Amino acid sequence: MKNYTDNEVKEILNDSVDAIFVVSSKEDLYKSIKISKRLEGFVEKEGSYKELLKKLCFHLSDNNGNITEEYQVFLPKIGEFNGRVAQKVSLIIDGENHLVQMLAYPVKDSEGDYVILLCDLDKTEYERNVLAENKVKTIQETYLFSMYVDLNKDISSSINVSEISNDDMHYDVKYSEWRMMIVNMFLPEDQEMFLKKSDPEYLKSHLRPGKSFSFDCQMKNLEGEFIWVKLIFGRTDTTSEQDFRFVFMVENIHESSLQLFEELKKFENLASHDALTGVFNHGRIETELGNAIDDLKNESKPLYLMMFDIDWFKKINDNFGHAVGDDVLKEFVKCICDKLAGHNIKIGRWGGEEFVCVCYDLEIEEVSKIAEEIRAFIAAKIFDTIGNMTCSVGLANVNKNDSVKDAFKRLDEALYEAKSNGRNCIAVRLI
């Protein structure tokens, strides 16, 4: 084998390297010693070290777009290397995907000075890397963030943001500082819970060795969108009660959470809506009235109730059958809902052919007008199979000192009065 001289080896290495930078992290500066033609349009010959890091390590891998601002709190730490470091970074250069090997070498007897080398790997290596990344894609999608915590030393290390890189970030940061760095990544209403449950004293008092706990919240992803995540704290299983070392992980549960919420919404609708007519059921409209009365105690606003009852509905069922009766109920409710559109009025089926409306932000004159329009419309309408029918309507006000029972008693008396007056009319009870 040929004996290579130092100069020959240096020449081989120089030909293999696409860029060489000298860097001062303290002064936030870099200067290029060499840049190949294919990298010339991607990075300037000199400039801000932070901006260089953004291009190399802190961008979205599919389009080189900037990662959301909250994650960029890690930039100053990412640019500080503990010893020699080698990692692969994915770049898009002139519209093409490139896999670049980055090597960082601390300058001896200096603080924060480095020599950084970039080697653009060939297409075969890029394709192999894509295949390897696909194999761990499920893990990356599941765990967005992980790190190791030693509370006694107040140190967080082996930090990994899997959306940025498969590799750990080569720096340590105080755990007390890290909590403040990451808090703004959470939904504002979740920040207090995060700070409480990630507090060192809370972790010490709530986790025995070998145990873990988790909680769900919303956190920004790299694109700046809030997604549902599960935060997991696990204490290492040691025999010492004074050994407070933890593993922290952020699990992506967004898709499963959305599916769960969708299912819960379906069950909520089933539990709160009448299966036949689709409006609130008895329990839900009663709750609506109770909440409205509670609100009246804090802020005095007009609040009225309407109650509709189909006249002689039993005869419809007896003469035409219950299936026709059900169709009549559905059409009756649709007519009411159409007339209520545009008003802040909630309607629910109280039972049988009786329907109650809670009317917000309307005076009695307006409520009476709406009730009369509905009554007249029903009386004039020709229903399928049965032809004409009518309804009776009761109106009542609600006072802040009422209970649900008091308010409904007044409403029931108004409806009874309308029926006693010959039906197909409106009666009002005000106190």
Short mmCIF file of C-alpha atoms in Angstrom, two decimals:
data_model
loop_
_atom_site.label_atom_id
_atom_site.label_comp_id
_atom_site.label_asym_id
_atom_site.label_seq_id
_atom_site.Cartn_x
_atom_site.Cartn_y
_atom_site.Cartn_z
CA MET A 1 0.00 0.00 0.00
CA LYS A 2 1.23 3.45 -0.92
CA ASN A 3 2.64 5.51 1.93
CA TYR A 4 0.60 8.69 2.01
CA THR A 5 2.21 11.87 3.19
CA ASP A 6 0.54 14.32 5.55
CA ASN A 7 -0.09 16.73 2.70
CA GLU A 8 -1.64 14.03 0.54
CA VAL A 9 -3.99 12.98 3.34
CA LYS A 10 -4.90 16.63 4.01
CA GLU A 11 -5.64 17.09 0.33
CA ILE A 12 -7.90 14.01 0.29
CA LEU A 13 -9.76 15.23 3.37
CA ASN A 14 -10.04 18.74 1.99
CA ASP A 15 -11.56 17.42 -1.23
CA SER A 16 -14.10 15.42 0.80
CA VAL A 17 -15.29 18.35 2.90
CA ASP A 18 -17.88 20.72 1.42
CA ALA A 19 -17.61 23.48 4.03
CA ILE A 20 -15.33 24.47 6.90
CA PHE A 21 -16.34 27.15 9.40
CA VAL A 22 -14.60 28.67 12.37
CA VAL A 23 -17.11 29.74 14.98
CA SER A 24 -17.33 31.87 18.11
CA SER A 25 -20.54 31.09 19.98
CA LYS A 26 -19.79 33.84 22.52
CA GLU A 27 -19.61 36.51 19.83
CA ASP A 28 -22.32 34.86 17.70
CA LEU A 29 -20.06 34.87 14.64
CA TYR A 30 -18.86 32.39 12.05
CA LYS A 31 -16.50 32.65 9.10
CA SER A 32 -16.04 30.17 6.27
CA ILE A 33 -12.63 28.76 5.41
CA LYS A 34 -14.11 26.79 2.54
CA ILE A 35 -17.53 26.44 0.86
CA SER A 36 -18.16 24.14 -2.10
CA LYS A 37 -20.15 25.37 -5.08
CA ARG A 38 -23.22 23.34 -4.15
CA LEU A 39 -23.37 25.02 -0.72
CA GLU A 40 -22.54 28.55 -1.89
CA GLY A 41 -26.17 29.48 -2.47
CA PHE A 42 -27.31 27.88 0.77
CA VAL A 43 -25.12 29.64 3.32
CA GLU A 44 -23.24 32.94 3.40
CA LYS A 45 -19.47 33.03 3.77
CA GLU A 46 -19.75 34.71 7.18
CA GLY A 47 -22.41 35.95 9.54
CA SER A 48 -24.39 35.11 12.67
CA TYR A 49 -23.67 31.72 14.21
CA LYS A 50 -27.30 31.46 15.41
CA GLU A 51 -28.54 31.97 11.87
CA LEU A 52 -26.15 29.28 10.66
CA LEU A 53 -27.52 26.89 13.28
CA LYS A 54 -31.09 27.64 12.18
CA LYS A 55 -30.21 26.63 8.65
CA LEU A 56 -28.32 23.52 9.69
CA CYS A 57 -30.15 22.17 12.73
CA PHE A 58 -33.25 24.17 13.54
CA HIS A 59 -35.64 23.96 10.64
CA LEU A 60 -38.46 21.75 9.48
CA SER A 61 -36.86 18.85 7.67
CA ASP A 62 -39.38 18.79 4.83
CA ASN A 63 -39.07 22.40 3.68
CA ASN A 64 -36.28 24.20 5.59
CA GLY A 65 -38.96 26.48 7.10
CA ASN A 66 -38.28 27.99 10.50
CA ILE A 67 -39.37 26.12 13.58
CA THR A 68 -41.89 28.02 15.70
CA GLU A 69 -40.37 30.72 17.89
CA GLU A 70 -41.01 28.96 21.23
CA TYR A 71 -38.68 26.09 20.30
CA GLN A 72 -35.92 28.48 19.36
CA VAL A 73 -35.14 29.04 23.05
CA PHE A 74 -32.94 25.96 22.59
CA LEU A 75 -30.74 27.66 19.99
CA PRO A 76 -28.12 29.12 22.33
CA LYS A 77 -27.67 25.74 23.99
CA ILE A 78 -27.61 23.71 20.79
CA GLY A 79 -24.67 25.77 19.57
CA GLU A 80 -22.55 24.77 22.56
CA PHE A 81 -20.89 21.39 22.08
CA ASN A 82 -19.51 19.26 24.90
CA GLY A 83 -16.57 17.67 23.14
CA ARG A 84 -16.42 16.53 19.53
CA VAL A 85 -19.79 15.90 17.95
CA ALA A 86 -20.94 14.24 14.72
CA GLN A 87 -24.51 14.20 13.50
CA LYS A 88 -26.45 14.07 10.25
CA VAL A 89 -28.73 16.93 9.23
CA SER A 90 -31.31 17.01 6.44
CA LEU A 91 -31.22 20.06 4.19
CA ILE A 92 -33.03 21.20 1.07
CA ILE A 93 -30.56 22.84 -1.30
CA ASP A 94 -31.80 24.22 -4.62
CA GLY A 95 -35.02 22.26 -4.20
CA GLU A 96 -33.25 18.93 -3.64
CA ASN A 97 -32.99 16.87 -0.47
CA HIS A 98 -29.47 16.50 0.90
CA LEU A 99 -28.11 14.56 3.84
CA VAL A 100 -25.14 16.39 5.34
CA GLN A 101 -22.71 15.06 7.91
CA MET A 102 -21.87 17.79 10.41
CA LEU A 103 -18.78 17.51 12.61
CA ALA A 104 -17.99 20.00 15.37
CA TYR A 105 -14.57 20.24 17.01
CA PRO A 106 -14.01 22.50 20.05
CA VAL A 107 -10.86 24.61 19.70
CA LYS A 108 -8.36 23.68 22.38
CA ASP A 109 -7.95 26.15 25.26
CA SER A 110 -10.86 28.29 24.11
CA GLU A 111 -14.39 28.80 25.38
CA GLY A 112 -17.15 28.54 22.82
CA ASP A 113 -14.90 28.42 19.74
CA TYR A 114 -15.37 25.57 17.26
CA VAL A 115 -14.37 24.29 13.87
CA ILE A 116 -17.41 22.90 12.02
CA LEU A 117 -17.12 20.69 8.95
CA LEU A 118 -19.94 19.82 6.53
CA CYS A 119 -19.83 16.84 4.18
CA ASP A 120 -22.65 16.47 1.66
CA LEU A 121 -23.27 12.71 1.50
CA ASP A 122 -24.10 10.93 -1.74
CA LYS A 123 -27.63 10.00 -2.85
CA THR A 124 -27.22 6.37 -1.82
CA GLU A 125 -26.51 7.40 1.74
CA TYR A 126 -29.47 9.78 1.65
CA GLU A 127 -31.79 6.99 0.51
CA ARG A 128 -30.47 4.66 3.21
CA ASN A 129 -31.05 7.36 5.78
CA VAL A 130 -34.64 7.89 4.59
CA LEU A 131 -35.30 4.16 4.91
CA ALA A 132 -33.81 4.15 8.41
CA GLU A 133 -35.90 7.17 9.41
CA ASN A 134 -39.05 5.49 8.13
CA LYS A 135 -38.36 2.52 10.37
CA VAL A 136 -38.38 4.73 13.47
CA LYS A 137 -41.09 7.10 12.20
CA THR A 138 -43.67 5.61 14.56
CA ILE A 139 -41.43 6.26 17.55
CA GLN A 140 -40.71 9.81 16.40
CA GLU A 141 -44.40 10.52 15.93
CA THR A 142 -45.19 9.04 19.32
CA TYR A 143 -42.49 10.68 21.44
CA LEU A 144 -41.81 14.27 20.48
CA PHE A 145 -39.46 15.11 23.30
CA SER A 146 -37.42 13.30 25.92
CA MET A 147 -34.67 14.03 28.40
CA TYR A 148 -32.93 12.87 31.55
CA VAL A 149 -33.22 14.89 34.77
CA ASP A 150 -31.11 14.87 37.94
CA LEU A 151 -32.87 17.06 40.51
CA ASN A 152 -30.04 16.86 43.03
CA LYS A 153 -27.67 18.40 40.49
CA ASP A 154 -30.40 20.50 38.85
CA ILE A 155 -29.32 19.17 35.44
CA SER A 156 -31.25 18.15 32.31
CA SER A 157 -29.27 16.14 29.78
CA SER A 158 -29.63 13.77 26.81
CA ILE A 159 -32.30 16.09 25.46
CA ASN A 160 -33.93 14.84 22.28
CA VAL A 161 -36.51 16.64 20.14
CA SER A 162 -37.27 13.83 17.73
CA GLU A 163 -38.95 16.07 15.14
CA ILE A 164 -35.64 17.91 14.71
CA SER A 165 -33.20 15.01 14.89
CA ASN A 166 -32.87 11.39 15.96
CA ASP A 167 -29.76 12.39 17.91
CA ASP A 168 -29.58 13.83 21.39
CA MET A 169 -28.74 17.50 21.65
CA HIS A 170 -25.21 17.72 22.98
CA TYR A 171 -25.65 20.08 25.87
CA ASP A 172 -26.73 20.19 29.50
CA VAL A 173 -29.07 22.80 30.95
CA LYS A 174 -30.23 23.43 34.49
CA TYR A 175 -33.61 21.82 35.06
CA SER A 176 -34.83 24.97 36.82
CA GLU A 177 -33.95 26.97 33.68
CA TRP A 178 -35.41 24.37 31.32
CA ARG A 179 -38.86 24.60 32.92
CA MET A 180 -38.96 28.32 32.18
CA MET A 181 -37.61 27.76 28.66
CA ILE A 182 -40.34 25.30 27.74
CA VAL A 183 -43.39 26.73 29.55
CA ASN A 184 -44.40 29.02 26.67
CA MET A 185 -44.75 26.01 24.40
CA PHE A 186 -47.92 25.03 26.28
CA LEU A 187 -51.42 26.36 25.85
CA PRO A 188 -51.74 29.35 28.24
CA GLU A 189 -54.38 27.63 30.40
CA ASP A 190 -52.14 24.54 30.71
CA GLN A 191 -49.01 26.42 31.78
CA GLU A 192 -49.94 26.61 35.47
CA MET A 193 -50.51 22.85 35.61
CA PHE A 194 -47.19 22.18 33.86
CA LEU A 195 -45.27 24.39 36.28
CA LYS A 196 -46.98 22.80 39.27
CA LYS A 197 -46.41 19.17 38.28
CA SER A 198 -42.90 19.69 36.95
CA ASP A 199 -41.82 21.52 40.12
CA PRO A 200 -38.87 19.69 41.75
CA GLU A 201 -40.54 19.55 45.16
CA TYR A 202 -43.75 18.22 43.63
CA LEU A 203 -41.82 15.47 41.80
CA LYS A 204 -39.89 14.55 44.94
CA SER A 205 -43.03 14.25 47.07
CA HIS A 206 -45.29 12.54 44.54
CA LEU A 207 -43.05 9.92 42.92
CA ARG A 208 -41.52 6.94 44.66
CA PRO A 209 -38.53 5.20 43.00
CA GLY A 210 -39.65 3.24 39.95
CA LYS A 211 -43.00 5.03 39.72
CA SER A 212 -44.35 7.46 37.11
CA PHE A 213 -47.25 9.77 36.49
CA SER A 214 -48.60 11.59 33.46
CA PHE A 215 -51.09 14.26 32.46
CA ASP A 216 -52.57 15.46 29.20
CA CYS A 217 -52.35 19.00 27.88
CA GLN A 218 -51.83 20.95 24.67
CA MET A 219 -48.36 21.89 23.46
CA LYS A 220 -47.00 23.52 20.32
CA ASN A 221 -45.35 21.35 17.71
CA LEU A 222 -42.51 22.60 15.53
CA GLU A 223 -44.94 24.23 13.10
CA GLY A 224 -46.43 26.29 15.94
CA GLU A 225 -49.74 24.41 16.09
CA PHE A 226 -51.13 23.25 19.43
CA ILE A 227 -51.52 19.48 19.62
CA TRP A 228 -52.59 17.15 22.42
CA VAL A 229 -49.68 15.52 24.24
CA LYS A 230 -49.15 13.33 27.28
CA LEU A 231 -46.38 14.50 29.64
CA ILE A 232 -44.74 11.59 31.43
CA PHE A 233 -42.42 11.80 34.43
CA GLY A 234 -40.77 8.57 35.54
CA ARG A 235 -38.46 8.26 38.54
CA THR A 236 -35.51 5.88 38.19
CA ASP A 237 -35.79 2.73 40.26
CA THR A 238 -33.01 2.98 42.86
CA THR A 239 -32.73 1.91 46.47
CA SER A 240 -31.88 5.41 47.69
CA GLU A 241 -34.75 7.64 48.75
CA GLN A 242 -32.48 10.63 48.10
CA ASP A 243 -31.71 9.72 44.50
CA PHE A 244 -33.96 12.02 42.51
CA ARG A 245 -33.30 11.14 38.90
CA PHE A 246 -36.13 11.19 36.37
CA VAL A 247 -36.91 10.54 32.74
CA PHE A 248 -39.24 13.07 31.11
CA MET A 249 -41.08 12.32 27.87
CA VAL A 250 -43.69 14.07 25.73
CA GLU A 251 -45.96 11.65 23.88
CA ASN A 252 -47.96 12.75 20.85
CA ILE A 253 -51.57 11.72 21.51
CA HIS A 254 -53.20 14.27 19.20
CA GLU A 255 -54.92 11.93 16.74
CA SER A 256 -56.15 9.53 19.41
CA SER A 257 -57.37 12.45 21.54
CA LEU A 258 -59.32 13.95 18.65
CA GLN A 259 -60.93 10.57 18.01
CA LEU A 260 -61.76 10.25 21.70
CA PHE A 261 -63.28 13.74 21.82
CA GLU A 262 -65.35 12.94 18.76
CA GLU A 263 -66.69 9.79 20.41
CA LEU A 264 -67.36 11.65 23.66
CA LYS A 265 -69.24 14.31 21.69
CA LYS A 266 -71.42 11.61 20.17
CA PHE A 267 -72.20 10.19 23.61
CA GLU A 268 -72.77 13.68 24.98
CA ASN A 269 -75.30 14.36 22.22
CA LEU A 270 -77.01 11.06 22.89
CA ALA A 271 -77.16 11.82 26.60
CA SER A 272 -78.47 15.36 26.20
CA HIS A 273 -80.73 15.21 23.14
CA ASP A 274 -84.11 13.69 22.47
CA ALA A 275 -83.66 10.74 20.14
CA LEU A 276 -86.84 11.41 18.16
CA THR A 277 -86.84 15.18 17.63
CA GLY A 278 -83.15 16.04 18.06
CA VAL A 279 -83.74 18.89 20.53
CA PHE A 280 -82.58 18.85 24.16
CA ASN A 281 -84.13 16.14 26.33
CA HIS A 282 -85.89 16.78 29.64
CA GLY A 283 -82.74 16.61 31.77
CA ARG A 284 -80.71 18.87 29.48
CA ILE A 285 -83.36 21.61 29.15
CA GLU A 286 -83.90 21.49 32.91
CA THR A 287 -80.15 22.00 33.37
CA GLU A 288 -80.31 24.89 30.89
CA LEU A 289 -83.00 26.55 33.01
CA GLY A 290 -81.05 25.95 36.23
CA ASN A 291 -77.89 27.49 34.76
CA ALA A 292 -79.86 30.45 33.44
CA ILE A 293 -81.30 31.11 36.91
CA ASP A 294 -77.80 30.92 38.44
CA ASP A 295 -76.60 33.50 35.90
CA LEU A 296 -79.49 35.79 36.85
CA LYS A 297 -78.15 36.01 40.40
CA ASN A 298 -74.96 37.67 39.10
CA GLU A 299 -76.34 39.73 36.25
CA SER A 300 -79.96 40.81 35.90
CA LYS A 301 -81.19 40.12 32.37
CA PRO A 302 -84.65 39.34 31.01
CA LEU A 303 -85.39 35.62 31.07
CA TYR A 304 -88.64 34.01 29.91
CA LEU A 305 -89.98 30.54 29.29
CA MET A 306 -92.26 29.22 26.56
CA MET A 307 -94.06 25.89 26.63
CA PHE A 308 -95.77 24.37 23.58
CA ASP A 309 -98.27 21.55 23.79
CA ILE A 310 -99.96 19.90 20.80
CA ASP A 311 -103.72 19.97 21.24
CA TRP A 312 -105.49 16.60 21.30
CA PHE A 313 -102.31 14.74 20.45
CA LYS A 314 -103.66 11.48 21.91
CA LYS A 315 -106.33 11.46 19.20
CA ILE A 316 -103.61 11.62 16.54
CA ASN A 317 -101.95 8.51 17.96
CA ASP A 318 -105.31 6.74 18.37
CA ASN A 319 -106.59 7.57 14.87
CA PHE A 320 -103.41 7.32 12.82
CA GLY A 321 -100.98 5.24 14.90
CA HIS A 322 -97.82 6.06 16.83
CA ALA A 323 -95.58 6.09 13.75
CA VAL A 324 -97.61 8.95 12.29
CA GLY A 325 -97.62 10.58 15.72
CA ASP A 326 -93.82 10.47 15.76
CA ASP A 327 -93.67 12.08 12.31
CA VAL A 328 -96.00 14.83 13.51
CA LEU A 329 -93.77 15.50 16.54
CA LYS A 330 -90.67 15.77 14.34
CA GLU A 331 -92.39 18.12 11.89
CA PHE A 332 -93.85 20.18 14.74
CA VAL A 333 -90.42 20.66 16.32
CA LYS A 334 -88.88 21.56 12.95
CA CYS A 335 -91.48 24.29 12.51
CA ILE A 336 -90.70 25.71 15.96
CA CYS A 337 -86.93 25.58 15.42
CA ASP A 338 -87.25 27.36 12.07
CA LYS A 339 -89.16 30.18 13.75
CA LEU A 340 -86.66 30.38 16.62
CA ALA A 341 -83.66 30.69 14.29
CA GLY A 342 -81.77 33.92 14.87
CA HIS A 343 -82.89 34.20 18.50
CA ASN A 344 -81.00 33.13 21.61
CA ILE A 345 -83.59 30.52 22.56
CA LYS A 346 -82.93 26.93 23.64
CA ILE A 347 -85.62 24.30 23.15
CA GLY A 348 -86.07 20.87 24.73
CA ARG A 349 -88.66 18.13 24.92
CA TRP A 350 -90.18 18.16 28.36
CA GLY A 351 -92.16 14.99 27.79
CA GLY A 352 -94.66 13.53 25.33
CA GLU A 353 -95.93 16.38 23.15
CA GLU A 354 -94.70 19.19 25.48
CA PHE A 355 -91.71 21.35 24.54
CA VAL A 356 -90.05 24.02 26.71
CA CYS A 357 -88.02 27.01 25.48
CA VAL A 358 -85.59 29.09 27.55
CA CYS A 359 -85.57 32.59 26.03
CA TYR A 360 -82.53 34.83 26.58
CA ASP A 361 -82.10 38.57 25.98
CA LEU A 362 -85.73 39.14 24.93
CA GLU A 363 -88.48 41.26 26.49
CA ILE A 364 -91.97 39.86 27.02
CA GLU A 365 -93.34 41.68 23.95
CA GLU A 366 -90.78 39.95 21.71
CA VAL A 367 -91.36 36.54 23.32
CA SER A 368 -95.12 36.93 22.91
CA LYS A 369 -94.71 37.87 19.27
CA ILE A 370 -92.57 34.79 18.55
CA ALA A 371 -95.04 32.53 20.39
CA GLU A 372 -97.97 33.95 18.41
CA GLU A 373 -96.16 33.51 15.10
CA ILE A 374 -95.51 29.85 15.91
CA ARG A 375 -99.07 29.23 17.11
CA ALA A 376 -100.57 30.81 13.98
CA PHE A 377 -98.15 28.97 11.67
CA ILE A 378 -99.01 25.59 13.20
CA ALA A 379 -102.75 26.28 12.98
CA ALA A 380 -102.49 27.15 9.28
CA LYS A 381 -100.13 24.33 8.29
CA ILE A 382 -101.39 21.16 6.57
CA PHE A 383 -99.51 18.21 8.07
CA ASP A 384 -99.04 15.02 6.09
CA THR A 385 -101.66 12.35 6.80
CA ILE A 386 -103.44 14.19 9.65
CA GLY A 387 -104.14 17.54 7.98
CA ASN A 388 -104.68 20.41 10.45
CA MET A 389 -103.78 20.55 14.13
CA THR A 390 -103.23 23.27 16.74
CA CYS A 391 -101.07 23.92 19.79
CA SER A 392 -101.41 25.78 23.08
CA VAL A 393 -98.66 28.01 24.46
CA GLY A 394 -97.77 29.10 27.97
CA LEU A 395 -95.41 31.98 28.76
CA ALA A 396 -93.79 32.86 32.08
CA ASN A 397 -91.02 35.08 33.37
CA VAL A 398 -88.13 33.88 35.54
CA ASN A 399 -86.85 35.82 38.56
CA LYS A 400 -83.40 35.56 40.10
CA ASN A 401 -84.87 34.20 43.35
CA ASP A 402 -86.74 31.41 41.54
CA SER A 403 -85.81 27.78 41.76
CA VAL A 404 -86.27 25.59 38.70
CA LYS A 405 -89.37 24.19 40.36
CA ASP A 406 -90.81 27.67 40.98
CA ALA A 407 -90.23 28.81 37.40
CA PHE A 408 -91.67 25.67 35.86
CA LYS A 409 -94.70 25.76 38.15
CA ARG A 410 -95.50 29.24 36.84
CA LEU A 411 -95.01 28.07 33.26
CA ASP A 412 -97.20 25.00 33.77
CA GLU A 413 -99.96 27.18 35.20
CA ALA A 414 -99.78 29.41 32.11
CA LEU A 415 -100.10 26.41 29.77
CA TYR A 416 -103.00 25.02 31.80
CA GLU A 417 -104.71 28.39 31.49
CA ALA A 418 -104.28 28.35 27.69
CA LYS A 419 -105.84 24.90 27.49
CA SER A 420 -108.67 25.94 29.82
CA ASN A 421 -109.37 28.90 27.55
CA GLY A 422 -110.19 26.59 24.65
CA ARG A 423 -106.70 25.66 23.34
CA ASN A 424 -104.96 27.09 20.26
CA CYS A 425 -104.08 30.22 22.22
CA ILE A 426 -101.42 31.80 24.44
CA ALA A 427 -101.55 32.48 28.19
CA VAL A 428 -99.00 34.47 30.21
CA ARG A 429 -98.05 34.30 33.88
CA LEU A 430 -95.80 37.11 35.17
CA ILE A 431 -94.64 37.83 38.72
#
